[in-house]
XYZ file of C-alpha atoms in Angstrom:
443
model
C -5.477 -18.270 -8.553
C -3.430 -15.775 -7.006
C -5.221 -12.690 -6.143
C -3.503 -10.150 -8.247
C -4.990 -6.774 -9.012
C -4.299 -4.915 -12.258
C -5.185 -1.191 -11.639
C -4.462 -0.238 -15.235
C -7.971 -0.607 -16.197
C -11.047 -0.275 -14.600
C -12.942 1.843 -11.641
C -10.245 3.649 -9.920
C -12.101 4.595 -7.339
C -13.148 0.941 -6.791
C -9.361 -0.007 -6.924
C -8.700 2.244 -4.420
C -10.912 0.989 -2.083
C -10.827 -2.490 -2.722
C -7.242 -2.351 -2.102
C -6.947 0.008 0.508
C -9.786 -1.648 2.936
C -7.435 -4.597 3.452
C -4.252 -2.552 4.282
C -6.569 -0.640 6.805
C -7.623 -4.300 8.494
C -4.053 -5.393 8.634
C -2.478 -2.318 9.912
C -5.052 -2.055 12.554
C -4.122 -5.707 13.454
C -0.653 -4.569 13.221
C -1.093 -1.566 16.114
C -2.944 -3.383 17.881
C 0.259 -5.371 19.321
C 1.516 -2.159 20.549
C -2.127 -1.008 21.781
C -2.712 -4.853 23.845
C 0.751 -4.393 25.214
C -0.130 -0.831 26.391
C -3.427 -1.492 27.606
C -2.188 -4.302 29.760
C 0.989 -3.304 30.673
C -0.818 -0.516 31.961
C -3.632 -2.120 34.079
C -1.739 -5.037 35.175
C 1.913 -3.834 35.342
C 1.340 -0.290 36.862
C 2.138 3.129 35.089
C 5.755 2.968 35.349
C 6.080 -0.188 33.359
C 3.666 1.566 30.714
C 6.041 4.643 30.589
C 8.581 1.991 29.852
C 6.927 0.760 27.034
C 6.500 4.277 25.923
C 10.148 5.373 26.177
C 11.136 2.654 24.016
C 8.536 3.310 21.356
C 10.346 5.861 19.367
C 13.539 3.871 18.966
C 11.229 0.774 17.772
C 9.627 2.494 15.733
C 12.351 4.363 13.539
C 14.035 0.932 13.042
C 10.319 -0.549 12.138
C 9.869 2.311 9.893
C 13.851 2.404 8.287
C 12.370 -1.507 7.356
C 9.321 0.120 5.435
C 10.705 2.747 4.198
C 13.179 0.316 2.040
C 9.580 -2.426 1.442
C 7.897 0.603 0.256
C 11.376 1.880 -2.310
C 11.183 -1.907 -3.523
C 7.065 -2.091 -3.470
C 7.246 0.920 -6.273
C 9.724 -1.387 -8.277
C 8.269 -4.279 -8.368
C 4.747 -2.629 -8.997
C 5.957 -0.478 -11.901
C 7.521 -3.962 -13.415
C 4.137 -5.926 -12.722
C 2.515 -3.246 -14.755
C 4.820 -3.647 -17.464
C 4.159 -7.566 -17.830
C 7.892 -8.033 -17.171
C 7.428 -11.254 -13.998
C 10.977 -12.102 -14.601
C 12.181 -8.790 -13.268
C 9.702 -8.514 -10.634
C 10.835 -12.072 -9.357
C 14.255 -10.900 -9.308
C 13.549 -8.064 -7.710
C 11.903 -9.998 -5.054
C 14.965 -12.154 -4.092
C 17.506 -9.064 -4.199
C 15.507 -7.320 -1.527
C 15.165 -10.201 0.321
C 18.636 -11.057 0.605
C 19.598 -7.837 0.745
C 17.553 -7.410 3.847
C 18.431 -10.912 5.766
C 22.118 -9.097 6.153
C 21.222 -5.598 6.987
C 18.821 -7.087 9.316
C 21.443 -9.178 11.214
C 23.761 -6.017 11.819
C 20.525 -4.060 13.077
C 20.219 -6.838 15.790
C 23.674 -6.567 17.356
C 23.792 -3.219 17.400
C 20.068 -2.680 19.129
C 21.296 -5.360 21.621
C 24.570 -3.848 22.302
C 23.372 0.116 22.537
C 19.409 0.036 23.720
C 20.654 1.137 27.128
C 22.664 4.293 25.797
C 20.178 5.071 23.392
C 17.644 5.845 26.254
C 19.970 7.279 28.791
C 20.417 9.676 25.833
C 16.721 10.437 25.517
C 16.488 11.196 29.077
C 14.502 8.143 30.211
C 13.982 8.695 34.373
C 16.071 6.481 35.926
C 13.143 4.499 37.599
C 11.712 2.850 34.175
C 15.670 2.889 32.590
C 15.805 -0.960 32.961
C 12.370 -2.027 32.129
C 12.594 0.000 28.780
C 15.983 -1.776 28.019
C 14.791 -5.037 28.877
C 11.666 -4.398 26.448
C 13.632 -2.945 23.777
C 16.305 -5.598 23.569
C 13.696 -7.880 23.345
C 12.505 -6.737 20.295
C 15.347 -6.322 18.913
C 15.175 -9.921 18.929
C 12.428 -9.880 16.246
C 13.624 -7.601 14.172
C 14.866 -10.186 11.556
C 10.855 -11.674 11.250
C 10.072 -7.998 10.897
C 12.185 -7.286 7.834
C 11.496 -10.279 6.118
C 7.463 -9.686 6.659
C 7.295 -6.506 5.353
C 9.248 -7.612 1.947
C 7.036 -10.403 1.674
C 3.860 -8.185 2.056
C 5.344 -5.906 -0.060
C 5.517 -8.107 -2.583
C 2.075 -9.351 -2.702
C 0.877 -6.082 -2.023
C 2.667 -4.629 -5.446
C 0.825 -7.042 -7.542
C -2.871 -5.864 -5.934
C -2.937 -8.388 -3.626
C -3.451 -6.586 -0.254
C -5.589 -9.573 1.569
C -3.684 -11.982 1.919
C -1.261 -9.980 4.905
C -4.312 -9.433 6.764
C -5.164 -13.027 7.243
C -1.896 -13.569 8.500
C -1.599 -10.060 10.781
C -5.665 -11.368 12.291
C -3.867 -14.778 13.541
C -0.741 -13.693 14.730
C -2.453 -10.263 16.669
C -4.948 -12.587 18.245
C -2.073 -14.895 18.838
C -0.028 -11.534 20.455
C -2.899 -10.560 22.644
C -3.838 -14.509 24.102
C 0.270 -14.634 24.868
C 0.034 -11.017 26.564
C -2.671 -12.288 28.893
C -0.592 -15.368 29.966
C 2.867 -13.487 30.330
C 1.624 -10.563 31.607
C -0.955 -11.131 33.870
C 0.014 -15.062 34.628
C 3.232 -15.238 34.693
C 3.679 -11.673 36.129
C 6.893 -10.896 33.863
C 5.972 -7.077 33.419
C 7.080 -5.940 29.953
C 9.190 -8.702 29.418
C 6.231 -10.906 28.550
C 4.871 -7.519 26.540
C 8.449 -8.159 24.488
C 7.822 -11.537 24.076
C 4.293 -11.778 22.942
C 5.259 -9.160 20.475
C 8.570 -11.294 18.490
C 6.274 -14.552 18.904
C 3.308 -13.075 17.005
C 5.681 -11.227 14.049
C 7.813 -14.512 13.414
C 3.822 -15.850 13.443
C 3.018 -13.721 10.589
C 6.475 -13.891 8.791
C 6.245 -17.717 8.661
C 2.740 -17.885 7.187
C 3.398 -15.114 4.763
C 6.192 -17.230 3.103
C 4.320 -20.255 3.291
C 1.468 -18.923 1.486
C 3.541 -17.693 -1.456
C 5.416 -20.944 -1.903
C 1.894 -22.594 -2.358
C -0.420 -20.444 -3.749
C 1.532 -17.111 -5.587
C 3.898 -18.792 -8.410
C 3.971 -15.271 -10.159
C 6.343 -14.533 -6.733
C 7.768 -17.794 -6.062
C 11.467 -17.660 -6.173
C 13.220 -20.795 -7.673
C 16.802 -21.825 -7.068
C 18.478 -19.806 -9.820
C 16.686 -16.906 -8.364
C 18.197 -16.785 -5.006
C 20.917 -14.073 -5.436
C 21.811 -10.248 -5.281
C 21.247 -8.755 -8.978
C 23.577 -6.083 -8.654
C 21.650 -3.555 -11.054
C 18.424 -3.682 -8.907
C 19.734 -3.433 -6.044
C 21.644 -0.333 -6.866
C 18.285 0.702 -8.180
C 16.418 -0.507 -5.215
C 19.209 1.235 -2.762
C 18.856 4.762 -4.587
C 14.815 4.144 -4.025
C 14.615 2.357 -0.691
C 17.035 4.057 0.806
C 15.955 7.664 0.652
C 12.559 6.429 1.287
C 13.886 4.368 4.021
C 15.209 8.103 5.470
C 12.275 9.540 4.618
C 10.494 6.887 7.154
C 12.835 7.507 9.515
C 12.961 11.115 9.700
C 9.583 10.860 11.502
C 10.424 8.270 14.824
C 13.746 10.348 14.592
C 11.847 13.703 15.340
C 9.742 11.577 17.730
C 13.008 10.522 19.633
C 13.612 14.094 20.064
C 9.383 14.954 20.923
C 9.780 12.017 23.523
C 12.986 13.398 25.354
C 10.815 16.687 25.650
C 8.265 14.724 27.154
C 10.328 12.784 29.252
C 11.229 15.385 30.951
C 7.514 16.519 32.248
C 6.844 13.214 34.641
C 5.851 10.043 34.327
C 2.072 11.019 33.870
C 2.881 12.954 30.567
C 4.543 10.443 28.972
C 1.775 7.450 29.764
C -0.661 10.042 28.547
C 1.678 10.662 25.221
C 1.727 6.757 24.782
C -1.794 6.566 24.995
C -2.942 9.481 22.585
C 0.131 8.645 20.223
C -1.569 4.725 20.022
C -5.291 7.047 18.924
C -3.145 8.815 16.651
C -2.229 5.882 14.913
C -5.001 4.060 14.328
C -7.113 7.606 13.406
C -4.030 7.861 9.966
C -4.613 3.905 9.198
C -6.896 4.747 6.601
C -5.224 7.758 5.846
C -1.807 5.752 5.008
C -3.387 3.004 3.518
C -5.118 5.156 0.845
C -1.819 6.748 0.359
C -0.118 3.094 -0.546
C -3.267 2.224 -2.733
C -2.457 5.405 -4.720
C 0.762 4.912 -4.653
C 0.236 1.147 -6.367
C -2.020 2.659 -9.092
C 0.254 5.073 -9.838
C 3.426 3.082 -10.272
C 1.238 0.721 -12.020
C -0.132 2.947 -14.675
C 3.137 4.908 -14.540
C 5.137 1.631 -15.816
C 1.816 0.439 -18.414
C 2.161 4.682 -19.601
C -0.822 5.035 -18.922
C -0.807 8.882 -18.088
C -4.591 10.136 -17.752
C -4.778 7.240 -15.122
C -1.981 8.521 -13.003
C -3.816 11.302 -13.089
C -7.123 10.626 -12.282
C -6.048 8.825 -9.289
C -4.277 11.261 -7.491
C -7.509 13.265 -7.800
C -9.464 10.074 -6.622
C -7.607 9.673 -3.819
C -7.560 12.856 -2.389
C -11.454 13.159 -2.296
C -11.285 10.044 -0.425
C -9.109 11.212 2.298
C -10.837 14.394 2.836
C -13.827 12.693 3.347
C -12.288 10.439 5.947
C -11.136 13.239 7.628
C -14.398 14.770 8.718
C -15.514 11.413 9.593
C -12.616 10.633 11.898
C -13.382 13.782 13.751
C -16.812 13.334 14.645
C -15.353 9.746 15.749
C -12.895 10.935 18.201
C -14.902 13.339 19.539
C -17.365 10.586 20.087
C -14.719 8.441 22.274
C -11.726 10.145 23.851
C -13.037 9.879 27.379
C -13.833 6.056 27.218
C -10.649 5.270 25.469
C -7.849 7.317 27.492
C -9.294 5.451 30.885
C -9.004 2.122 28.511
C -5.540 2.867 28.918
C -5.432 4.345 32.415
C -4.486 2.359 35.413
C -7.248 3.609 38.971
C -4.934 6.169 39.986
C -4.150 8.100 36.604
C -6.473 10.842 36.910
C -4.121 13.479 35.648
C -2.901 11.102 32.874
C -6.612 10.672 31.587
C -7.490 14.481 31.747
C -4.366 15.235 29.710
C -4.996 12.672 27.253
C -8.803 13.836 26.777
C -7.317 17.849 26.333
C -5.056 16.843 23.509
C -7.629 14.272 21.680
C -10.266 17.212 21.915
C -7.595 19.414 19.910
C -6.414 16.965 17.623
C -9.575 15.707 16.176
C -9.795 18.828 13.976
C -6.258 18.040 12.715
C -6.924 14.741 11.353
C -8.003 15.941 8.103
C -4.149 17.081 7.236
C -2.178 13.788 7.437
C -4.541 12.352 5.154
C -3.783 15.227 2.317
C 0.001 15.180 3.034
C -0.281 11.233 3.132
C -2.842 11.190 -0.355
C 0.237 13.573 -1.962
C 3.129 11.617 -0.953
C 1.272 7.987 -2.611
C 1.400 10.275 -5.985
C 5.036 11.068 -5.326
C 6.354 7.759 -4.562
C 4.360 6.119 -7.015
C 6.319 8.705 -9.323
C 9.675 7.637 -8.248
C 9.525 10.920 -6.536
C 11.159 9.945 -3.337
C 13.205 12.632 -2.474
C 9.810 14.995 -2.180
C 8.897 12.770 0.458
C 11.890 13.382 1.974
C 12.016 16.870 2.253
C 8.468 17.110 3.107
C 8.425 14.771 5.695
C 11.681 16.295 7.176
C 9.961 20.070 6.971
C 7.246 18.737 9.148
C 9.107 16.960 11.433
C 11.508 19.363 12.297
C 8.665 22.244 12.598
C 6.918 20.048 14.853
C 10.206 19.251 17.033
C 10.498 23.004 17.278
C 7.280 24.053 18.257
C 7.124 20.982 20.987
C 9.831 22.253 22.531
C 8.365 25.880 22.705
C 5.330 25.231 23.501
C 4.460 21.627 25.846
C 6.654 23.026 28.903
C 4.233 25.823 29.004
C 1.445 24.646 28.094
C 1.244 21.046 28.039
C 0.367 18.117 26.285
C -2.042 20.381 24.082
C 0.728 21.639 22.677
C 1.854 18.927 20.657
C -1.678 18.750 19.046
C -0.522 22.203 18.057
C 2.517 21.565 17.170
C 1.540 18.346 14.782
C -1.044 21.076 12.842
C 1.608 23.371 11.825
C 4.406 20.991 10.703
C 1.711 19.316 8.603
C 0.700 22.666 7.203
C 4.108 23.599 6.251
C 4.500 20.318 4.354
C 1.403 20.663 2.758
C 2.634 24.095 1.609
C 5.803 22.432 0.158
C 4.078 19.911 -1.461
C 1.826 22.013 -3.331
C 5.224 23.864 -5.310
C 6.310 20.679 -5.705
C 3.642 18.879 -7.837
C 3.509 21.924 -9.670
C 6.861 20.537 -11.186
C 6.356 16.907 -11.217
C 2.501 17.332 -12.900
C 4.798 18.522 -16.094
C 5.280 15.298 -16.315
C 2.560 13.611 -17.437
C 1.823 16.477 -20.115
């Protein structure tokens, strides 16, 4: 039996959790290709091939994030029709976005292999690390296509409960990415090439045995003959969803792109020392963002059974849960910031470490206001509320931009600790006025 998960009745807080505890596992497996590739690139390629890696990041990562950003417009779809009872729908919602996808994908590719290099130039890479970083991101360019298709396919599972099944899949391709790592890297000596490589290997890895298993085991999502093609309604549907959310995760890596350039621009140390506490950063919000998709699965479901007190109930739910993750993710990284910024530093990075411990040491406290901006924006999507999450995330991005720019040539790294506090603050703000309007709703 396939391991759906109806949250329309039942413990809420138990749905939560049971749902969200697997996302958390297979997003950490998910950063840690990034955090392998950093942490070897680093000790075993030297600091400039880590700044590399780091330069390209941004770029990667609002093309990674454009992909969920459309996964997560056709997750609330196809979670709003499971609630319903309607599989025929959901099936063909399935196919469109996969389809749909397998083109857009292919025109991502030749452009990121035709413009990496200007891209950078443009964000001010030094000249020293410019070909490593275009090697690297060329490479994954490469992957981009297993990318897409993987997160549709988790996606899909994931909107009808089942969120363990990616993990499985993430576990053996992210041991897989770190075991290829160690031979490229450090035997075969091909710098962040082999970084590249490791990475595309592992996600076509987890692409492959994602569609595998639903062919098998997940008939409710197995797509017959007649159901490969574009249904024009949904994917008008999907496109007026996906695509604003799509923007929406974008808007963030785009504001990054512009963070990064600022960085660039303060030495090579900075910027390994921004890789490094940016990889902390992300795994400190998994749990924060993976709450935020469980909510935003309970609500769509309930939302499409009308089940209104529910929708309710677990955007209050959800929001205890991330404060109380927040305290506890502060004591954590007060606990380890030393011992993980020399995990990332190469003998000689002194400066890089003691930067990288100054901004951790400021950030902990700040922890606790991604998770409420992430809990809020699981009720909005779940909603259909999409455009919210726009504007929010673009009010905190473009704060945060701003107050980089003020404040890290003066006063260093710190300052984008500082600067990530009071973009967050000013979405939260937003927010607030917001679902004052939407609540109305569910009167």
């Amino acid at each position: 039996m396939p391991r759906t998960r109806k949250m329309t009745q039942g413990s809420i807080t138990r749905h939560l959790l049971a749902y969200a505890l697997p996302l958390i596992l297979g997003n950490i497996f998910q950063l840690t290709y990034n955090a392998v590739d950093s942490i070897i690139v680093g000790k075993f390629a030297g600091e400039g091939a880590l700044a590399a890696v780091a330069a390209a990041n941004p770029v990667m990562t609002i093309v990674i994030l454009g992909v969920s950003g459309v996964s997560i417009g056709a997750s609330v779809l196809m979670s709003r029709f499971f609630g319903a009872g309607d599989e025929e729908k959901l099936r063909r919602e399935v196919a469109t976005t996969i389809l749909f996808g397998a083109a857009a994908s292919l025109v991502v590719f030749v452009i990121g292999i035709l413009l990496s290099g200007g891209i950078l130039r443009l964000m001010r890479v030094p000249r020293e690390i410019l070909h490593m970083a275009t090697q690297y991101l060329r490479i994954i360019f490469v992957g981009f296509l297993f990318t897409f298709q993987y997160n549709m396919l988790s996606a899909s599972l994931r909107s009808v409960g089942d969120a363990r099944t990616p993990v499985v899949y993430l576990a053996l391709s992210s041991v897989m990415n770190g075991c290829l790592d160690a031979v490229f890297i450090i035997g075969f000596g091909w710098g962040v090439a082999g970084a590249g490589l490791a990475t595309v290997i592992a996600q076509a890895v987890s692409c492959v045995l994602c569609f595998v298993h639903i062919r098998r085991h997940v008939p409710l999502l197995r797509l017959r003959k007649a159901d490969m093609r574009i249904d024009r309604a949904l994917l008008r549907e999907t496109i007026a969803s996906g695509a604003i959310t799509a923007l929406q995760q974008a808007c963030q890596p785009i504001g990054k792109v512009v963070i990064q350039s600022v960085i660039n621009a303060q030495g090579i140390a900075m910027i390994a020392a921004f890789n490094a506490v940016n990889r902390v950063d992300d795994f400190a919000c998994i749990p924060e963002q993976s709450i935020s998709s469980a909510m935003m699965t309970c609500v769509a479901q309930n939302r499409g059974a009308g089940n209104k007190a529910r929708v309710r109930e677990t955007l209050a739910t959800g929001m205890r849960l991330e404060a109380v993750y927040g305290v506890l993710i502060l004591l954590i990284v007060q606990l380890v910031k030393r011992p993980v910024m020399l995990l990332f530093a190469a003998q000689d990075s002194a400066e890089m470490v003691s930067m990288g411990v100054d901004y951790l040491s400021l950030m902990a406290f700040f922890y606790i206001l991604p998770g409420m901006t992430n809990g809020i924006q699981g009720f909005f999507r779940g909603m259909g509320e999409m455009k919210t999450t726009l504007v929010g995330t673009f009010i905190q991005i473009s704060i945060r931009a701003l107050v980089v720019y003020m404040l890290v040539p003066r006063i260093g790294l710190s300052g984008a600790a500082l600067a990530c506090a009071i973009g967050w603050s000013f979405m939260l703000l937003y927010a607030y006025f917001r679902y004052k309007t939407v609540i109305k709703r569910l009167d």
